[in-house]
């Protein structure tokens, strides 16, 4: 399927964003890969093709999945980075957080977990303990059974877990993307953190940047929790969730934080907590960048 644009502004910006993801990536290579996944023979054909007189419609989910995975394979980039790069260029048009969550879980199902099955890690099961009947990812079957819920990890007896006949919808656990609160730093910037107090975003002078979850933030002047403001102890649903989502929307944060990228590592046998997954992620990425002035490497996280 060929995807048309009213001009080259979005494809050009997407290519620039992709190049920023890797010091070895050439802009010409990003141009050619983009042209191919958008349905063109090469960048020249994309540049010279007839333009749509109206704004392009938002990408369909299947198109977005094909574009992200096609670019990741062609350029040798992690698919979460590709998803973020093309979204920031508005190549996906105005996708909501829900759109990004659905796309990310679809990529996991295709690239990480594969088809669901009884006893297979990554299968969505039902937690029947305490009458909850809530969906959860199976991390490890057995006695006990290890699960990943929307709000974090847990353990159940095997008889408290049921495998539905009809596969349940995949999801991105709120523990990995929904803000728990934010810190106001001494320089006036804000750092949004997750339930495990791992940093996700920094907002400074109207600019939003994704943060590595293995950073320890210094210079905190104030701490704010969405649940406390909403007068509730429940952080992942109800008023606290609505407050956190409104906070993101007001700051035009529609993409997903790097913390979400730990998801595949949470199914490794030696991972017992979210922080363990963060350590695995940093080990995989081999990130040797110097921390920014307001942060340092979190020594509470074990790295390989």
XYZ file of C-alpha atoms in Angstrom:
304
model
C 0.000 0.000 0.000
C 1.353 3.433 -1.011
C 0.957 6.157 1.591
C 0.703 9.726 0.299
C 1.581 12.974 2.052
C 0.697 16.599 1.198
C 4.432 17.410 1.204
C 7.783 15.932 2.243
C 7.957 17.664 5.609
C 6.940 14.635 7.701
C 9.005 12.004 5.852
C 12.073 14.281 5.963
C 11.672 14.891 9.690
C 11.136 11.176 10.306
C 14.402 10.416 8.494
C 16.282 13.004 10.589
C 14.829 11.558 13.788
C 15.895 8.058 12.773
C 19.455 9.222 12.099
C 19.629 10.675 15.614
C 18.962 7.182 16.955
C 22.274 5.823 15.639
C 25.615 7.576 15.044
C 26.390 5.157 12.203
C 23.181 5.696 10.245
C 23.381 7.813 7.093
C 20.515 10.120 6.140
C 20.411 8.631 2.633
C 19.859 5.167 4.101
C 17.001 6.458 6.257
C 15.451 8.142 3.183
C 15.549 4.942 1.142
C 14.186 2.765 3.947
C 11.337 5.191 4.564
C 10.445 5.276 0.885
C 10.291 1.483 0.711
C 8.053 1.005 3.746
C 5.757 3.805 2.548
C 5.235 1.957 -0.731
C 7.692 3.648 -3.108
C 10.544 2.280 -5.194
C 13.028 4.792 -3.754
C 13.292 8.277 -2.241
C 13.302 9.877 -5.694
C 9.932 8.336 -6.522
C 8.534 9.466 -3.163
C 9.867 12.990 -3.754
C 8.424 13.264 -7.238
C 5.109 11.467 -6.698
C 1.795 13.367 -6.901
C 0.803 15.046 -3.660
C -2.446 14.600 -1.799
C -4.388 17.867 -1.671
C -5.641 17.099 1.835
C -3.968 16.055 5.033
C -3.263 12.358 5.187
C -5.553 10.249 7.318
C -4.077 8.711 10.459
C -2.200 5.460 9.896
C -4.208 2.308 10.316
C -2.827 -0.032 12.970
C -1.657 -2.628 10.422
C 0.117 0.052 8.367
C 1.857 1.415 11.450
C 2.981 -2.090 12.465
C 4.367 -2.742 8.983
C 6.172 0.610 8.814
C 7.773 0.356 12.272
C 8.973 -3.231 11.862
C 10.086 -2.633 8.274
C 12.220 0.336 9.305
C 13.635 -1.471 12.329
C 14.716 -4.410 10.168
C 16.093 -2.278 7.331
C 18.066 0.109 9.547
C 19.035 -2.219 12.392
C 17.340 -0.046 15.011
C 15.288 -1.132 18.050
C 11.618 -1.022 17.107
C 10.675 1.139 20.145
C 13.123 3.804 18.942
C 11.649 3.656 15.445
C 8.130 4.010 16.806
C 9.165 7.065 18.802
C 11.139 8.654 15.944
C 8.395 8.495 13.351
C 5.722 9.515 15.853
C 7.664 12.644 16.844
C 7.784 13.521 13.144
C 3.981 13.128 13.057
C 4.375 10.512 10.349
C 1.640 8.605 12.211
C -0.401 11.807 12.291
C -1.938 12.620 15.660
C -1.791 9.262 17.376
C -2.991 9.077 20.963
C -1.300 7.226 23.807
C -3.876 4.470 23.349
C -2.778 4.092 19.704
C 0.846 3.784 20.769
C 0.014 1.288 23.511
C -1.887 -0.896 21.049
C 0.953 -0.756 18.531
C 3.590 -1.621 21.124
C 1.633 -4.615 22.432
C 1.032 -5.806 18.843
C 4.789 -5.683 18.205
C 5.444 -7.701 21.367
C 2.952 -10.335 20.299
C 4.572 -10.643 16.875
C 8.242 -10.268 17.772
C 8.572 -11.345 21.411
C 5.824 -13.709 22.569
C 4.370 -15.336 19.468
C 0.972 -17.056 19.541
C -0.478 -17.660 23.021
C -0.614 -21.152 24.471
C -1.175 -23.015 27.727
C 1.876 -22.675 29.943
C 3.625 -20.393 27.434
C 5.200 -17.171 28.799
C 3.586 -14.074 27.339
C 0.126 -15.650 27.182
C -2.663 -13.525 28.644
C -4.387 -15.451 31.429
C -7.052 -14.618 33.985
C -6.188 -14.085 37.612
C -9.064 -15.583 39.622
C -7.614 -14.903 43.080
C -9.850 -12.930 45.448
C -12.542 -12.864 42.759
C -10.525 -10.438 40.645
C -10.902 -12.165 37.253
C -8.353 -9.724 35.837
C -6.085 -10.290 32.806
C -2.369 -10.803 33.394
C 0.655 -11.950 31.426
C 1.958 -15.393 32.310
C 5.639 -15.062 33.233
C 6.274 -18.600 34.426
C 3.845 -21.488 34.836
C 4.089 -23.883 37.756
C 3.553 -24.065 41.485
C 3.549 -21.195 42.184
C 2.689 -19.335 38.979
C 4.374 -16.016 38.246
C 2.326 -13.265 36.606
C 2.691 -9.726 35.345
C -0.400 -7.652 36.114
C -1.309 -4.179 34.923
C 0.128 -2.809 38.162
C 3.217 -5.021 38.537
C 4.481 -8.526 39.236
C 2.834 -11.105 41.455
C 2.570 -14.770 42.386
C -0.492 -17.028 42.391
C -1.303 -20.654 43.045
C -1.698 -22.563 39.789
C -5.413 -23.167 40.416
C -5.967 -19.408 40.717
C -4.942 -18.900 37.080
C -7.154 -19.711 34.093
C -6.252 -19.785 30.392
C -9.183 -18.442 28.333
C -10.299 -20.402 25.283
C -10.460 -17.177 23.298
C -7.182 -15.188 23.581
C -7.503 -11.951 25.532
C -6.307 -8.616 24.237
C -2.678 -7.708 24.848
C -1.891 -4.638 26.930
C 1.005 -2.529 28.159
C 1.134 -2.633 31.965
C 0.413 0.743 33.535
C 3.423 0.110 35.772
C 5.645 0.859 32.766
C 4.091 3.986 31.274
C 1.507 5.647 33.532
C 3.021 8.481 35.631
C 2.931 8.042 39.385
C 4.024 11.623 39.971
C 6.642 14.181 39.083
C 9.602 15.930 40.660
C 10.242 19.634 40.332
C 13.991 20.133 40.182
C 15.944 23.090 41.503
C 16.412 24.357 37.944
C 12.613 24.561 37.514
C 12.295 21.559 35.205
C 9.956 18.649 35.897
C 10.798 14.952 35.782
C 7.903 12.513 35.475
C 8.443 9.221 37.296
C 6.800 5.790 37.302
C 5.392 3.778 40.218
C 8.871 2.397 40.920
C 10.249 5.950 41.069
C 12.111 5.434 37.794
C 12.333 8.524 35.542
C 10.366 8.626 32.292
C 10.244 12.195 30.960
C 11.851 15.573 31.629
C 10.134 18.846 30.738
C 12.306 21.956 30.572
C 11.316 25.259 28.953
C 8.537 23.576 27.009
C 10.814 20.839 25.616
C 10.055 17.197 26.423
C 12.743 14.507 26.414
C 12.650 10.793 27.136
C 14.878 9.702 29.999
C 16.799 6.492 30.528
C 15.091 4.617 33.387
C 18.476 3.751 34.961
C 19.141 7.390 35.892
C 19.090 8.712 39.451
C 17.712 12.252 39.467
C 19.485 14.873 41.601
C 18.429 18.329 42.710
C 14.822 17.474 43.563
C 13.070 20.413 45.197
C 9.479 19.080 45.378
C 7.645 15.797 44.817
C 4.054 15.452 43.614
C 1.902 12.291 43.509
C -1.232 12.053 41.393
C -2.885 9.667 43.852
C -2.417 12.042 46.781
C -3.836 14.930 44.791
C -6.832 12.779 43.872
C -7.251 11.757 47.549
C -6.930 8.043 46.813
C -4.442 5.256 47.408
C -5.277 3.707 44.013
C -2.829 5.086 41.443
C -3.583 3.077 38.270
C -7.341 3.655 37.976
C -10.048 6.152 38.813
C -9.325 9.812 39.596
C -5.535 9.384 39.942
C -5.248 7.793 36.509
C -7.421 10.475 34.951
C -5.280 13.175 36.556
C -2.064 11.581 35.265
C -3.454 11.224 31.749
C -4.623 14.821 31.728
C -1.163 15.930 32.854
C 0.408 14.092 29.893
C -2.123 15.453 27.432
C -1.627 19.039 28.577
C 2.097 18.648 27.928
C 1.428 16.935 24.597
C 3.129 13.705 25.600
C 1.521 11.017 23.462
C 4.478 8.671 22.969
C 5.759 5.961 25.325
C 8.727 6.276 27.720
C 11.868 4.151 27.477
C 10.770 2.293 30.595
C 8.246 0.403 28.441
C 11.181 -1.203 26.618
C 11.945 -3.385 29.663
C 8.862 -5.514 28.950
C 10.582 -8.417 27.105
C 13.172 -8.673 29.892
C 10.479 -9.131 32.562
C 9.986 -12.689 31.299
C 13.580 -13.765 31.887
C 13.926 -16.284 34.707
C 16.382 -14.236 36.783
C 14.250 -11.061 36.733
C 12.271 -10.603 39.941
C 11.431 -6.889 39.808
C 10.992 -4.022 37.362
C 14.413 -2.690 38.367
C 15.982 -6.009 37.320
C 14.460 -5.524 33.875
C 15.907 -2.017 33.711
C 19.358 -3.430 34.408
C 18.887 -5.969 31.606
C 17.741 -3.225 29.244
C 20.819 -1.092 29.890
C 23.023 -4.135 29.435
C 21.315 -4.852 26.087
C 21.532 -1.264 24.863
C 25.144 -0.909 25.978
C 24.518 2.721 26.807
C 27.793 4.404 27.683
C 26.571 7.973 27.486
C 27.521 10.385 30.233
C 24.495 11.157 32.432
C 23.078 14.688 32.136
C 24.086 17.316 34.697
C 20.952 16.764 36.791
C 21.378 12.970 37.097
C 23.742 10.068 37.681
C 23.591 6.299 37.172
C 21.254 4.646 39.661
C 23.501 2.430 41.797
C 20.475 0.657 43.238
C 19.960 -1.073 39.908
C 22.126 -4.113 39.199
C 23.815 -4.065 35.806
C 25.532 -6.946 34.075
